[in-house]
mmCIF file of C-alpha atoms in Angstrom:
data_model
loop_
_atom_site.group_PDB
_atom_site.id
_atom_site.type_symbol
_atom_site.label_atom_id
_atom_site.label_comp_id
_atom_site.label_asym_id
_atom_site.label_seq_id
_atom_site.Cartn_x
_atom_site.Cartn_y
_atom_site.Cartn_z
ATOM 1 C CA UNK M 1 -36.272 -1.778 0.158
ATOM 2 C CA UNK M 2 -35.566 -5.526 -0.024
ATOM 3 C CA UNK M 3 -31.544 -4.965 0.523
ATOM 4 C CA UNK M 4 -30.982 -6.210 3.919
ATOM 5 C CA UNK M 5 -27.397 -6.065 4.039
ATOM 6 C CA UNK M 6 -28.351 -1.773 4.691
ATOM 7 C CA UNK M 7 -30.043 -3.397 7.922
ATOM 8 C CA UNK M 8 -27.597 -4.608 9.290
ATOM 9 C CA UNK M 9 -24.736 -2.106 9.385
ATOM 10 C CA UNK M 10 -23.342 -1.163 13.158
ATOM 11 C CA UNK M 11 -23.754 2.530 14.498
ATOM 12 C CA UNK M 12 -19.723 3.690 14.247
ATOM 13 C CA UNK M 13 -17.962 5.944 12.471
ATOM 14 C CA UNK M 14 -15.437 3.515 10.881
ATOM 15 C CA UNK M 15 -15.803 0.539 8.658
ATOM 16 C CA UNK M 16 -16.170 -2.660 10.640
ATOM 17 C CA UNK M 17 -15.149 -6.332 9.361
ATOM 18 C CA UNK M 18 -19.359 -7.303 9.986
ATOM 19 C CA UNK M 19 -19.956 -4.567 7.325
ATOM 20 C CA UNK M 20 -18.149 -6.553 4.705
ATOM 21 C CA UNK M 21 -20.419 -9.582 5.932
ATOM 22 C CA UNK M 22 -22.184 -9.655 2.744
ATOM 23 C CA UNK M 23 -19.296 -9.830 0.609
ATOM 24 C CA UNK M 24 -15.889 -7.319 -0.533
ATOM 25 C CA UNK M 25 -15.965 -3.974 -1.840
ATOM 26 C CA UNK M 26 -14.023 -1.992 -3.794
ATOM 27 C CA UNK M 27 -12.808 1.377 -2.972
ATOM 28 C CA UNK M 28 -11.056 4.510 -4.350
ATOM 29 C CA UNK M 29 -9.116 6.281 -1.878
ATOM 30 C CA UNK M 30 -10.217 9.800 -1.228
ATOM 31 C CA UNK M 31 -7.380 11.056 1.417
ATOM 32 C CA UNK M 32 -5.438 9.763 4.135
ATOM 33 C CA UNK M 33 -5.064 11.154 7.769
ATOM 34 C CA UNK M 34 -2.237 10.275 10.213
ATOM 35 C CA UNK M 35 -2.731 11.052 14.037
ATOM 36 C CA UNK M 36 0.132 9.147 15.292
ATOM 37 C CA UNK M 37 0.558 8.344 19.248
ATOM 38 C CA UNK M 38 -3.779 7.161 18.928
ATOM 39 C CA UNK M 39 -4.676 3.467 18.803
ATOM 40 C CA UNK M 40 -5.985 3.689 15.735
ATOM 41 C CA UNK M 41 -4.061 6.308 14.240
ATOM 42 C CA UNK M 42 -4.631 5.827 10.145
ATOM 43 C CA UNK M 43 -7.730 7.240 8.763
ATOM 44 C CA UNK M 44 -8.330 6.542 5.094
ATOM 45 C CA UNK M 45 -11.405 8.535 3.747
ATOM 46 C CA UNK M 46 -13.178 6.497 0.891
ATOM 47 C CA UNK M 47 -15.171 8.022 -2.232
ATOM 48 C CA UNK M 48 -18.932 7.319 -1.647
ATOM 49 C CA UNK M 49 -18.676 6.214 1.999
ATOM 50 C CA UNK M 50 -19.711 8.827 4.920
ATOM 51 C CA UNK M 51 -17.328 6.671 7.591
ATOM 52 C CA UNK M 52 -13.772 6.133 7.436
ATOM 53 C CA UNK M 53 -11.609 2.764 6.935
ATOM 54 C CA UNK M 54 -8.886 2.490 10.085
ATOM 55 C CA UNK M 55 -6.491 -0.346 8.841
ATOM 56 C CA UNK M 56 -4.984 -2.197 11.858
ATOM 57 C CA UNK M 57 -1.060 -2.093 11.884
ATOM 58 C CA UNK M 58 -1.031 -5.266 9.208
ATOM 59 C CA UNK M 59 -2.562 -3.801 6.411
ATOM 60 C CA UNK M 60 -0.858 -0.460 6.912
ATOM 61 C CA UNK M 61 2.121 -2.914 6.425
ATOM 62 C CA UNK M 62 0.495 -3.966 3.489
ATOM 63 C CA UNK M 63 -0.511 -0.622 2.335
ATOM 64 C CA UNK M 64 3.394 0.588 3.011
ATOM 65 C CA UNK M 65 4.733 -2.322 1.016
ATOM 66 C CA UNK M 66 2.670 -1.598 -2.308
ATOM 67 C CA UNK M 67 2.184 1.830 -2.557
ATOM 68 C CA UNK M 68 5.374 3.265 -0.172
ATOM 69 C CA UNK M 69 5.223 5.102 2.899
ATOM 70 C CA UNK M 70 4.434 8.783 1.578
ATOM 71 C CA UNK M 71 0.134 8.482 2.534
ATOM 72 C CA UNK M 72 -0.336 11.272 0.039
ATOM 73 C CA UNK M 73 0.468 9.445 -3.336
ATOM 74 C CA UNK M 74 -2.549 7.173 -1.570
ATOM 75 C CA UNK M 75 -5.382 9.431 -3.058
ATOM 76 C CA UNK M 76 -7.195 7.875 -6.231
ATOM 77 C CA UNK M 77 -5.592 4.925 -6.145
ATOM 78 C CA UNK M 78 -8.381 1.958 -5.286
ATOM 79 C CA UNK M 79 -8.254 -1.233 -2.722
ATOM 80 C CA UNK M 80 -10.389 -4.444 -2.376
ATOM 81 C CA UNK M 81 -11.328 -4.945 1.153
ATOM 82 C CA UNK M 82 -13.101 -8.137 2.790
ATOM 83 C CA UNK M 83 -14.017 -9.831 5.863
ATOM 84 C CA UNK M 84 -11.836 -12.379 7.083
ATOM 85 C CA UNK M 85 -13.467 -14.555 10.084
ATOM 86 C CA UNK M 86 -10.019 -16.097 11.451
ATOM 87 C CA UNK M 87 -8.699 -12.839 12.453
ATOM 88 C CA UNK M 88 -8.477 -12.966 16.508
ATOM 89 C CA UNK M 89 -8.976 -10.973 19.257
ATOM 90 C CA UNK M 90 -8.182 -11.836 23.191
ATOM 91 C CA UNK M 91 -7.563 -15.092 21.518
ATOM 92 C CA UNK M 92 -11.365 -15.563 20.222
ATOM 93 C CA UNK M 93 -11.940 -15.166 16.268
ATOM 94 C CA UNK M 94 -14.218 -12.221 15.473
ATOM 95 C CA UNK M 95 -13.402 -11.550 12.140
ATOM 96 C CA UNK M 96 -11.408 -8.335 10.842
ATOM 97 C CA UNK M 97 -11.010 -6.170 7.701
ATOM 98 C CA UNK M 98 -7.589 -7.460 5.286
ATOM 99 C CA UNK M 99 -6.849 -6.120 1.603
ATOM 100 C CA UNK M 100 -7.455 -8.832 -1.213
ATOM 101 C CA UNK M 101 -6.433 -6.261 -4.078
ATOM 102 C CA UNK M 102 -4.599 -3.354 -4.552
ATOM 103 C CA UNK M 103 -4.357 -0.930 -7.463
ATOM 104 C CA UNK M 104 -0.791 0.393 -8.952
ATOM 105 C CA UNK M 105 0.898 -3.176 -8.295
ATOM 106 C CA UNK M 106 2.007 -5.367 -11.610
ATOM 107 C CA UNK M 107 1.842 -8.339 -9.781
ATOM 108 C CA UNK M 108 1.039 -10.271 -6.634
ATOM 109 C CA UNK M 109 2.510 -10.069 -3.671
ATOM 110 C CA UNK M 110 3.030 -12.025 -1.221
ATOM 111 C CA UNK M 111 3.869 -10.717 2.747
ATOM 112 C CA UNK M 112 4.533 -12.374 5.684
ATOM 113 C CA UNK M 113 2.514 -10.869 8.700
ATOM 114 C CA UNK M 114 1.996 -10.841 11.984
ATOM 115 C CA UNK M 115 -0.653 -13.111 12.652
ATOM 116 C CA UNK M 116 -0.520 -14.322 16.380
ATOM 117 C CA UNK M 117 2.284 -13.287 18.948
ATOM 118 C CA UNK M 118 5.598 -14.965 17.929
ATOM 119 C CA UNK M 119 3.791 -16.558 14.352
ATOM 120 C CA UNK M 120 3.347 -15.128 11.197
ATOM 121 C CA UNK M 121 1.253 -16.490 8.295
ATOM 122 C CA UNK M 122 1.155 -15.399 4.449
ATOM 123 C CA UNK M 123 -0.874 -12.996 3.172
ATOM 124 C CA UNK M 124 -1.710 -12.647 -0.639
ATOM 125 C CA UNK M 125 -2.736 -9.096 -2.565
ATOM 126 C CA UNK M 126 -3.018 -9.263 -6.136
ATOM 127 C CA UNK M 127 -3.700 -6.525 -8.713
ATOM 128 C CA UNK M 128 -6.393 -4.921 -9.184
ATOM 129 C CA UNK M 129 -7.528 -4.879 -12.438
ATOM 130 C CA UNK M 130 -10.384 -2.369 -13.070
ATOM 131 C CA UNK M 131 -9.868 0.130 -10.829
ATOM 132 C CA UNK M 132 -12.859 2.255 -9.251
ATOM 133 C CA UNK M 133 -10.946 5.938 -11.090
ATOM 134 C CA UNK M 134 -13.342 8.527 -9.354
ATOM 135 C CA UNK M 135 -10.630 11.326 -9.435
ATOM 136 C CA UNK M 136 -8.945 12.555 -12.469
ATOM 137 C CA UNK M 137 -5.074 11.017 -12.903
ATOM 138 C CA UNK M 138 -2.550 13.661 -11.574
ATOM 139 C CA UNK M 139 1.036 13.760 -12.511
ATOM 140 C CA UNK M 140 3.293 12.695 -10.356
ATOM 141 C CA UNK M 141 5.570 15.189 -9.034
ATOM 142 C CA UNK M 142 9.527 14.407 -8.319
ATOM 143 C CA UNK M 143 9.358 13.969 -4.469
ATOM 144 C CA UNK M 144 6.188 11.430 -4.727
ATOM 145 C CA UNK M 145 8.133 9.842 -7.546
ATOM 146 C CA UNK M 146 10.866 9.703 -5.762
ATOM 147 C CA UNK M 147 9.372 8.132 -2.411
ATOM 148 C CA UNK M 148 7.788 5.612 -4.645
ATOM 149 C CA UNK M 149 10.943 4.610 -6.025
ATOM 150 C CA UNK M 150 12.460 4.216 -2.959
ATOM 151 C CA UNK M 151 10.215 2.138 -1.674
ATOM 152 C CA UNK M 152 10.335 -0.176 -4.460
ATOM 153 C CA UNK M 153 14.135 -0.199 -4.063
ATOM 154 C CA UNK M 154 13.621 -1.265 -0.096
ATOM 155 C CA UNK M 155 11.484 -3.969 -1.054
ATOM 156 C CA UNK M 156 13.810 -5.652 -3.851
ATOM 157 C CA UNK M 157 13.836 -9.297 -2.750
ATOM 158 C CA UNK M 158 16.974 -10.150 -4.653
ATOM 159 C CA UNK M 159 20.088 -8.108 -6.556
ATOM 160 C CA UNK M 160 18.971 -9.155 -9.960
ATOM 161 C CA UNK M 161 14.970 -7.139 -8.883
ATOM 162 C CA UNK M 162 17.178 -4.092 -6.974
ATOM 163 C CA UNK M 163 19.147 -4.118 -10.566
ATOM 164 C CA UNK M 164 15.427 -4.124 -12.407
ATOM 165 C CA UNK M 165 14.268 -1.239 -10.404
ATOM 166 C CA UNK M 166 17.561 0.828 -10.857
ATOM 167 C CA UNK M 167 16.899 0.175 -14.524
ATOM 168 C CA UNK M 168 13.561 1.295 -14.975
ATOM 169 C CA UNK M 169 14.305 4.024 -12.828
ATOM 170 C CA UNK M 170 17.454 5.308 -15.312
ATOM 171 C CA UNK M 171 15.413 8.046 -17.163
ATOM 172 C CA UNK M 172 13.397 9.496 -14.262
ATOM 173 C CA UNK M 173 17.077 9.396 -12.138
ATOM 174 C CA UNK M 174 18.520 11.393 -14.879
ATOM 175 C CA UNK M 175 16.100 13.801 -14.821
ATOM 176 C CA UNK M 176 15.965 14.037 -11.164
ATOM 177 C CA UNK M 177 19.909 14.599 -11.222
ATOM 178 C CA UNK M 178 19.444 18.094 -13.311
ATOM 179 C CA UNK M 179 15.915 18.698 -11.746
ATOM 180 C CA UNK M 180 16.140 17.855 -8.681
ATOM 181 C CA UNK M 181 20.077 16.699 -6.850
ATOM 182 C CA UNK M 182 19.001 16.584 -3.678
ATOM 183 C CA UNK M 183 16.550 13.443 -4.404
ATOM 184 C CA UNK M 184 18.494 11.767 -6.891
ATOM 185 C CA UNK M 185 21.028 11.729 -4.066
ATOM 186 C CA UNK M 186 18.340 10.301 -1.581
ATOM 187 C CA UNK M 187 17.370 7.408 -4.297
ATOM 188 C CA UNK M 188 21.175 6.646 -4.911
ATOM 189 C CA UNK M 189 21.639 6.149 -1.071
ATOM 190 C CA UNK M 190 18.191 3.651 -1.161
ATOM 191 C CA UNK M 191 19.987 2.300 -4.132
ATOM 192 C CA UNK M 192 23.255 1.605 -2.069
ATOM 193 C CA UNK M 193 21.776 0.630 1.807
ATOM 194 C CA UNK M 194 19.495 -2.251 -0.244
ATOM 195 C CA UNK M 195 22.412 -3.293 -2.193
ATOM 196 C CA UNK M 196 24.704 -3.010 1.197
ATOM 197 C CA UNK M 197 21.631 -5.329 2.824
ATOM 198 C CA UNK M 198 21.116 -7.755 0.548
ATOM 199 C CA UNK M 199 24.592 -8.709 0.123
ATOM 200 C CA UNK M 200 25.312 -8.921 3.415
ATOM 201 C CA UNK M 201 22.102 -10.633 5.044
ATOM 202 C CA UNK M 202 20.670 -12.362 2.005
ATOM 203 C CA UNK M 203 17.658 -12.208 0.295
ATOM 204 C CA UNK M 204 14.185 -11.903 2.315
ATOM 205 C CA UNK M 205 11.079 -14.277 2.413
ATOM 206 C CA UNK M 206 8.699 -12.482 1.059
ATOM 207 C CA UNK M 207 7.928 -11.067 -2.244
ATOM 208 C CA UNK M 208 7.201 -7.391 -1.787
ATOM 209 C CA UNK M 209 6.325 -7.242 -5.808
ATOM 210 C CA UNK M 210 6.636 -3.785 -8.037
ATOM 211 C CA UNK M 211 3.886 -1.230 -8.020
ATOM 212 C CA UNK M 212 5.202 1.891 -9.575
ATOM 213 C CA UNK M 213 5.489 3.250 -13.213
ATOM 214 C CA UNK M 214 9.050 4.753 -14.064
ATOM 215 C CA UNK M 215 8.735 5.948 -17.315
ATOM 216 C CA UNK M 216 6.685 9.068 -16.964
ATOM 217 C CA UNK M 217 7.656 12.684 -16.123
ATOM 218 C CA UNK M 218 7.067 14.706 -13.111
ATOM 219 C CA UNK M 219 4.567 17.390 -12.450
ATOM 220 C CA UNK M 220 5.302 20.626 -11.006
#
């Protein structure tokens, strides 16, 4: 074996920034577990890797932002993860995990994150183009489409992207209506508390993107 970078892996059972020392690596989600109240208390179980990935509280923000807050629509979808050196710790950098690529976005985004107490500092994700598809493509059902689309209605930056979204949304929000009243209620009141925001407080910094497909029908 002439690979050293298998060498030099820590004893844990979670990913660790020094694993990505040799370069980033592309994932496809497998499932996600939430033990809330832990320190750590995401666990995101990858395809082909025995330990699991615990993102720290910024890339769950990340992770939230993109994809919505519902963990489950998480599985199959794929992420590009790398070691970034200028991440601190009690003030010293040691280096931590961050997202450079996500799949299921149509553009990049850009967020503004936590990065010391009191500072924040920009942090890019662009698409990911070829995706690492290890599980067959499932259908969406209405309450993951749904959460999706509320999420991308939360994270319209202006009322011209809020109108976009409520646009590509039409045909999936009509079907929801007969389907489904109870959500298509849920989505209108997203719909209305963005609208209510944005004209009130303005638009936000940062570009939270699109991520979602709204012209496809639900599974059961």
């Amino acid at each position: 074996m002439n690979d050293m970078s298998q060498v030099i892996v820590p004893k844990s059972d979670q990913i660790n920034a020094d694993d990505l020392i040799a370069g980033p690596r592309t994932f496809t989600i497998e499932g996600v577990a939430i033990n809330p109240g832990t320190e750590q208390p995401v666990n995101i179980k990858l395809f082909g890797e025995p330990r699991v990935w615990r993102p720290c509280k910024s890339m769950s923000r990340v992770l939230v932002a993109a994809w919505g807050p519902d963990a489950k629509v998480y599985s199959g979808r794929s992420l590009t993860l790398y070691r970034d050196p200028k991440v601190k710790w009690g003030g010293m950098e040691v280096g931590g995990i961050r997202v450079s690529h996500l799949s299921h976005i149509e553009r990049e985004m850009l967020l503004q994150l936590t990065a010391t107490k009191g500072k924040r500092a920009p942090h890019i994700v662009k698409p990911l183009v070829a995706e690492v598809a290890q599980m067959p493509k499932q259908r969406q059902t209405a309450e993951q489409w749904a959460s999706e689309h509320r999420a991308q209605a939360d994270n319209a930056a202006t009322l011209e992207a809020l109108a976009e979204v409520m646009a590509k949304g039409a045909k999936p929000m009509a079907k929801l209506q007969a389907d489904k009243p109870e959500l298509w209620a849920e989505v209108n009141a997203a719909y209305a508390a963005r609208r209510h925001h944005l004209e009130r407080e303005g638009t936000p910094d940062a570009d939270m993107g699109e991520g979602f497909t709204d012209d496809e029908e639900f599974g059961e």
